[in-house]
Amino acid sequence: MGKGQMPGIDADQYRQGGETPLVEVDRPHGDASVSLILAHGAGAPMDSPFMQAITERLVARGVAVFRFEFAYMAERRKDGRRRPPNPQARLLEQWRDVYALVRQQTAGRLAIGGKSMGGRMAGLLADELQADALICLGYPFHPAGKPEKPRVAHLADLRTPTLIIQGERDALGDRETVAGYALSTAVAVHWLTAADHDLKPLKRSGLTHEQHLDSAADRIAELLQRL
């Protein structure tokens, strides 16, 4: 797996404003037929065990993966202090900046997505950016403990081909709850048996986290390569 960094700014150079973050690149050996920009979730960085594991699996399946960190997470990397996510407007601004950077330097099909919050922010911009596809891993359909406050309005009219990988018992959108939402015909949900928000299954299911991550990577690569 080839690794590298794209022009941007180092984590210790973050300033308030619209600067583009540092982008970490993982490429398969040989030419990649498709690329995916993958954003982290609200509480873990771009090199968390989950993000690393899914990146490695996607690269092994021929997908080039570009990861970046939102400003608040880059600040945490500097001093170790936990911070809440930046306001939505700034998160979206950074997504636009990263997409523009990667699009300028990447030929071929380019999808966007992410884990939890990172995927939700990508979903808000997918049609605007004219991304080739949207990939969401553990989508936060509603805040924790608040199913009465869904975050699905934009999913009803989405035109971008979308794949959501979701655990059946995800506390931010389980199978029963999501069945009640009106989702665009462009949205496909791949359910993982007995899995939680991190796609980890119950032990009694007889399945492992590694199996679920493999299944997720298979479905993502299949969609991206047939675009």
mmCIF file of C-alpha atoms in Angstrom:
data_model
loop_
_atom_site.group_PDB
_atom_site.id
_atom_site.type_symbol
_atom_site.label_atom_id
_atom_site.label_comp_id
_atom_site.label_asym_id
_atom_site.label_seq_id
_atom_site.Cartn_x
_atom_site.Cartn_y
_atom_site.Cartn_z
ATOM 1 C CA MET A 1 0.000 0.000 0.000
ATOM 2 C CA GLY A 2 1.531 3.277 -1.080
ATOM 3 C CA LYS A 3 1.236 6.156 1.351
ATOM 4 C CA GLY A 4 1.786 9.859 0.940
ATOM 5 C CA GLN A 5 0.587 13.353 1.684
ATOM 6 C CA MET A 6 -0.939 15.949 -0.569
ATOM 7 C CA PRO A 7 -0.262 19.695 -0.370
ATOM 8 C CA GLY A 8 -2.270 21.306 2.384
ATOM 9 C CA ILE A 9 -1.198 22.481 5.793
ATOM 10 C CA ASP A 10 0.311 20.542 8.654
ATOM 11 C CA ALA A 11 -1.823 19.891 11.714
ATOM 12 C CA ASP A 12 0.311 22.239 13.805
ATOM 13 C CA GLN A 13 -0.304 25.076 11.344
ATOM 14 C CA TYR A 14 -4.091 25.195 11.646
ATOM 15 C CA ARG A 15 -5.487 28.697 11.836
ATOM 16 C CA GLN A 16 -9.063 29.935 11.893
ATOM 17 C CA GLY A 17 -10.133 30.303 8.305
ATOM 18 C CA GLY A 18 -10.601 28.227 5.184
ATOM 19 C CA GLU A 19 -7.148 26.659 4.776
ATOM 20 C CA THR A 20 -7.143 23.180 3.343
ATOM 21 C CA PRO A 21 -6.107 20.462 5.830
ATOM 22 C CA LEU A 22 -3.285 18.022 5.269
ATOM 23 C CA VAL A 23 -4.529 15.064 3.229
ATOM 24 C CA GLU A 24 -3.166 11.555 3.813
ATOM 25 C CA VAL A 25 -3.157 9.342 0.715
ATOM 26 C CA ASP A 26 -3.201 5.526 0.619
ATOM 27 C CA ARG A 27 -2.963 4.041 -2.870
ATOM 28 C CA PRO A 28 -3.084 0.455 -4.086
ATOM 29 C CA HIS A 29 -0.127 -0.959 -5.958
ATOM 30 C CA GLY A 30 -0.649 -0.097 -9.605
ATOM 31 C CA ASP A 31 -3.303 2.257 -10.888
ATOM 32 C CA ALA A 32 -6.478 2.804 -8.867
ATOM 33 C CA SER A 33 -9.666 2.851 -10.913
ATOM 34 C CA VAL A 34 -11.530 4.923 -8.357
ATOM 35 C CA SER A 35 -10.782 7.159 -5.371
ATOM 36 C CA LEU A 36 -12.627 7.870 -2.118
ATOM 37 C CA ILE A 37 -12.212 10.843 0.223
ATOM 38 C CA LEU A 38 -12.980 9.530 3.702
ATOM 39 C CA ALA A 39 -13.674 11.804 6.706
ATOM 40 C CA HIS A 40 -13.507 10.744 10.351
ATOM 41 C CA GLY A 41 -16.335 10.703 12.892
ATOM 42 C CA ALA A 42 -16.932 13.211 15.669
ATOM 43 C CA GLY A 43 -14.800 11.573 18.347
ATOM 44 C CA ALA A 44 -11.855 9.851 16.667
ATOM 45 C CA PRO A 45 -9.110 11.003 14.261
ATOM 46 C CA MET A 46 -8.400 9.967 10.690
ATOM 47 C CA ASP A 47 -5.926 7.301 11.861
ATOM 48 C CA SER A 48 -8.185 5.674 14.464
ATOM 49 C CA PRO A 49 -8.209 1.849 14.422
ATOM 50 C CA PHE A 50 -11.551 1.892 12.573
ATOM 51 C CA MET A 51 -10.387 4.350 9.910
ATOM 52 C CA GLN A 52 -7.111 2.498 9.484
ATOM 53 C CA ALA A 53 -8.820 -0.878 9.171
ATOM 54 C CA ILE A 54 -11.362 0.213 6.565
ATOM 55 C CA THR A 55 -8.708 2.123 4.611
ATOM 56 C CA GLU A 56 -6.439 -0.923 4.427
ATOM 57 C CA ARG A 57 -9.299 -3.092 3.202
ATOM 58 C CA LEU A 58 -10.376 -0.621 0.538
ATOM 59 C CA VAL A 59 -6.824 -0.147 -0.749
ATOM 60 C CA ALA A 60 -6.474 -3.932 -0.976
ATOM 61 C CA ARG A 61 -9.556 -3.879 -3.211
ATOM 62 C CA GLY A 62 -8.118 -1.318 -5.599
ATOM 63 C CA VAL A 63 -9.539 1.899 -4.136
ATOM 64 C CA ALA A 64 -7.308 4.912 -3.440
ATOM 65 C CA VAL A 65 -8.286 6.483 -0.103
ATOM 66 C CA PHE A 66 -7.739 10.122 0.872
ATOM 67 C CA ARG A 67 -8.143 11.006 4.567
ATOM 68 C CA PHE A 68 -8.107 14.376 6.302
ATOM 69 C CA GLU A 69 -8.925 15.885 9.689
ATOM 70 C CA PHE A 70 -11.309 18.676 10.513
ATOM 71 C CA ALA A 71 -9.779 21.662 12.300
ATOM 72 C CA TYR A 72 -10.966 20.716 15.800
ATOM 73 C CA MET A 73 -9.412 17.260 15.515
ATOM 74 C CA ALA A 74 -6.121 18.668 14.202
ATOM 75 C CA GLU A 75 -6.027 20.965 17.259
ATOM 76 C CA ARG A 76 -6.580 17.963 19.496
ATOM 77 C CA ARG A 77 -3.647 16.235 17.825
ATOM 78 C CA LYS A 78 -1.472 19.201 18.841
ATOM 79 C CA ASP A 79 -2.302 19.396 22.536
ATOM 80 C CA GLY A 80 -4.316 16.264 23.353
ATOM 81 C CA ARG A 81 -7.373 18.244 24.535
ATOM 82 C CA ARG A 82 -10.745 16.923 23.433
ATOM 83 C CA ARG A 83 -12.949 19.454 21.657
ATOM 84 C CA PRO A 84 -16.446 19.362 20.194
ATOM 85 C CA PRO A 85 -16.714 19.401 16.406
ATOM 86 C CA ASN A 86 -16.498 22.751 14.643
ATOM 87 C CA PRO A 87 -19.800 24.404 13.645
ATOM 88 C CA GLN A 88 -21.407 22.717 10.659
ATOM 89 C CA ALA A 89 -20.643 25.614 8.316
ATOM 90 C CA ARG A 90 -16.910 25.223 8.950
ATOM 91 C CA LEU A 91 -17.011 21.452 8.590
ATOM 92 C CA LEU A 92 -18.690 21.878 5.206
ATOM 93 C CA GLU A 93 -16.179 24.558 4.193
ATOM 94 C CA GLN A 94 -13.322 22.185 4.903
ATOM 95 C CA TRP A 95 -15.029 19.396 2.986
ATOM 96 C CA ARG A 96 -15.317 21.688 -0.037
ATOM 97 C CA ASP A 97 -11.649 22.677 0.232
ATOM 98 C CA VAL A 98 -10.458 19.080 0.456
ATOM 99 C CA TYR A 99 -12.670 17.945 -2.408
ATOM 100 C CA ALA A 100 -11.377 20.732 -4.642
ATOM 101 C CA LEU A 101 -7.769 19.844 -3.802
ATOM 102 C CA VAL A 102 -8.188 16.125 -4.439
ATOM 103 C CA ARG A 103 -10.258 16.681 -7.582
ATOM 104 C CA GLN A 104 -7.501 18.853 -9.067
ATOM 105 C CA GLN A 105 -4.891 16.166 -8.543
ATOM 106 C CA THR A 106 -6.877 12.980 -9.138
ATOM 107 C CA ALA A 107 -8.054 11.597 -12.450
ATOM 108 C CA GLY A 108 -11.042 9.292 -12.755
ATOM 109 C CA ARG A 109 -14.015 8.674 -10.542
ATOM 110 C CA LEU A 110 -14.045 10.341 -7.134
ATOM 111 C CA ALA A 111 -16.420 9.448 -4.306
ATOM 112 C CA ILE A 112 -16.813 11.079 -0.903
ATOM 113 C CA GLY A 113 -17.922 9.795 2.463
ATOM 114 C CA GLY A 114 -16.916 9.030 5.987
ATOM 115 C CA LYS A 115 -17.552 7.530 9.376
ATOM 116 C CA SER A 116 -20.637 8.834 11.193
ATOM 117 C CA MET A 117 -20.436 12.657 11.282
ATOM 118 C CA GLY A 118 -17.869 12.713 8.473
ATOM 119 C CA GLY A 119 -20.293 10.827 6.250
ATOM 120 C CA ARG A 120 -23.216 13.030 7.222
ATOM 121 C CA MET A 121 -21.300 16.178 6.276
ATOM 122 C CA ALA A 122 -20.321 14.557 2.985
ATOM 123 C CA GLY A 123 -23.975 13.742 2.367
ATOM 124 C CA LEU A 124 -24.952 17.381 2.737
ATOM 125 C CA LEU A 125 -22.558 18.255 -0.105
ATOM 126 C CA ALA A 126 -22.665 15.203 -2.382
ATOM 127 C CA ASP A 127 -25.044 16.664 -4.971
ATOM 128 C CA GLU A 128 -23.460 20.117 -4.832
ATOM 129 C CA LEU A 129 -19.980 18.705 -5.456
ATOM 130 C CA GLN A 130 -21.282 16.296 -8.109
ATOM 131 C CA ALA A 131 -19.396 13.472 -6.443
ATOM 132 C CA ASP A 132 -19.528 10.149 -8.255
ATOM 133 C CA ALA A 133 -20.821 8.397 -5.120
ATOM 134 C CA LEU A 134 -21.424 8.835 -1.397
ATOM 135 C CA ILE A 135 -20.261 6.250 1.154
ATOM 136 C CA CYS A 136 -21.423 6.418 4.789
ATOM 137 C CA LEU A 137 -20.170 4.097 7.515
ATOM 138 C CA GLY A 138 -22.448 4.103 10.548
ATOM 139 C CA TYR A 139 -24.717 6.967 9.520
ATOM 140 C CA PRO A 140 -26.031 9.116 12.412
ATOM 141 C CA PHE A 141 -29.692 9.127 11.402
ATOM 142 C CA HIS A 142 -30.538 10.851 14.702
ATOM 143 C CA PRO A 143 -28.669 12.064 17.822
ATOM 144 C CA ALA A 144 -27.985 9.493 20.514
ATOM 145 C CA GLY A 145 -31.163 8.821 22.485
ATOM 146 C CA LYS A 146 -33.229 11.202 20.333
ATOM 147 C CA PRO A 147 -34.907 9.256 17.530
ATOM 148 C CA GLU A 148 -37.582 11.973 17.455
ATOM 149 C CA LYS A 149 -34.992 14.337 15.929
ATOM 150 C CA PRO A 150 -34.056 12.686 12.617
ATOM 151 C CA ARG A 151 -31.265 14.011 10.396
ATOM 152 C CA VAL A 152 -32.611 12.673 7.143
ATOM 153 C CA ALA A 153 -34.239 15.552 5.254
ATOM 154 C CA HIS A 154 -31.458 15.761 2.651
ATOM 155 C CA LEU A 155 -31.506 11.984 2.133
ATOM 156 C CA ALA A 156 -35.022 12.131 0.708
ATOM 157 C CA ASP A 157 -33.973 14.088 -2.390
ATOM 158 C CA LEU A 158 -30.375 12.920 -2.810
ATOM 159 C CA ARG A 159 -29.383 12.239 -6.435
ATOM 160 C CA THR A 160 -25.841 10.948 -5.842
ATOM 161 C CA PRO A 161 -25.515 7.132 -5.795
ATOM 162 C CA THR A 162 -25.243 6.402 -2.079
ATOM 163 C CA LEU A 163 -24.286 3.391 0.010
ATOM 164 C CA ILE A 164 -24.847 3.420 3.768
ATOM 165 C CA ILE A 165 -23.237 0.613 5.763
ATOM 166 C CA GLN A 166 -25.249 0.340 8.964
ATOM 167 C CA GLY A 167 -25.322 -1.950 11.982
ATOM 168 C CA GLU A 168 -28.728 -3.441 12.740
ATOM 169 C CA ARG A 169 -28.510 -2.250 16.348
ATOM 170 C CA ASP A 170 -26.832 1.118 15.716
ATOM 171 C CA ALA A 171 -27.892 3.463 18.536
ATOM 172 C CA LEU A 172 -27.974 6.339 16.025
ATOM 173 C CA GLY A 173 -30.270 4.542 13.611
ATOM 174 C CA ASP A 174 -31.209 0.881 14.011
ATOM 175 C CA ARG A 175 -32.988 -1.184 11.377
ATOM 176 C CA GLU A 176 -36.484 -0.664 12.759
ATOM 177 C CA THR A 177 -36.090 3.105 13.050
ATOM 178 C CA VAL A 178 -34.540 3.594 9.615
ATOM 179 C CA ALA A 179 -37.338 1.576 8.017
ATOM 180 C CA GLY A 180 -39.656 4.463 8.867
ATOM 181 C CA TYR A 181 -37.680 7.074 6.922
ATOM 182 C CA ALA A 182 -38.385 8.183 3.358
ATOM 183 C CA LEU A 183 -35.033 7.812 1.602
ATOM 184 C CA SER A 184 -34.194 8.647 -1.989
ATOM 185 C CA THR A 185 -34.103 5.777 -4.475
ATOM 186 C CA ALA A 186 -30.413 6.690 -4.910
ATOM 187 C CA VAL A 187 -29.745 5.503 -1.341
ATOM 188 C CA ALA A 188 -28.994 1.849 -0.596
ATOM 189 C CA VAL A 189 -28.538 0.633 2.978
ATOM 190 C CA HIS A 190 -26.422 -2.470 3.591
ATOM 191 C CA TRP A 191 -27.302 -3.906 7.009
ATOM 192 C CA LEU A 192 -24.734 -5.741 9.107
ATOM 193 C CA THR A 193 -26.155 -8.383 11.414
ATOM 194 C CA ALA A 194 -26.240 -7.500 15.142
ATOM 195 C CA ALA A 195 -23.711 -4.681 14.593
ATOM 196 C CA ASP A 196 -23.416 -1.404 16.507
ATOM 197 C CA HIS A 197 -22.394 2.110 15.388
ATOM 198 C CA ASP A 198 -18.790 0.944 14.871
ATOM 199 C CA LEU A 199 -20.018 -2.095 12.910
ATOM 200 C CA LYS A 200 -19.080 -4.455 15.770
ATOM 201 C CA PRO A 201 -21.450 -7.441 16.110
ATOM 202 C CA LEU A 202 -22.668 -9.071 19.283
ATOM 203 C CA LYS A 203 -20.462 -12.013 20.200
ATOM 204 C CA ARG A 204 -23.447 -14.350 20.299
ATOM 205 C CA SER A 205 -24.101 -13.624 16.625
ATOM 206 C CA GLY A 206 -21.132 -15.811 15.729
ATOM 207 C CA LEU A 207 -19.724 -13.014 13.568
ATOM 208 C CA THR A 208 -16.607 -10.917 14.065
ATOM 209 C CA HIS A 209 -15.791 -7.249 13.591
ATOM 210 C CA GLU A 210 -13.223 -8.223 10.973
ATOM 211 C CA GLN A 211 -15.875 -10.083 8.973
ATOM 212 C CA HIS A 212 -18.151 -7.055 9.055
ATOM 213 C CA LEU A 213 -15.354 -4.730 7.960
ATOM 214 C CA ASP A 214 -14.538 -7.115 5.121
ATOM 215 C CA SER A 215 -18.196 -7.157 4.099
ATOM 216 C CA ALA A 216 -18.348 -3.362 4.213
ATOM 217 C CA ALA A 217 -15.212 -3.028 2.080
ATOM 218 C CA ASP A 218 -16.549 -5.568 -0.428
ATOM 219 C CA ARG A 219 -19.791 -3.651 -0.883
ATOM 220 C CA ILE A 220 -18.061 -0.270 -1.128
ATOM 221 C CA ALA A 221 -15.515 -1.483 -3.688
ATOM 222 C CA GLU A 222 -18.252 -3.192 -5.696
ATOM 223 C CA LEU A 223 -20.269 0.012 -5.927
ATOM 224 C CA LEU A 224 -17.303 2.244 -6.721
ATOM 225 C CA GLN A 225 -15.898 -0.023 -9.393
ATOM 226 C CA ARG A 226 -19.175 -0.350 -11.267
ATOM 227 C CA LEU A 227 -19.896 3.382 -11.413
#
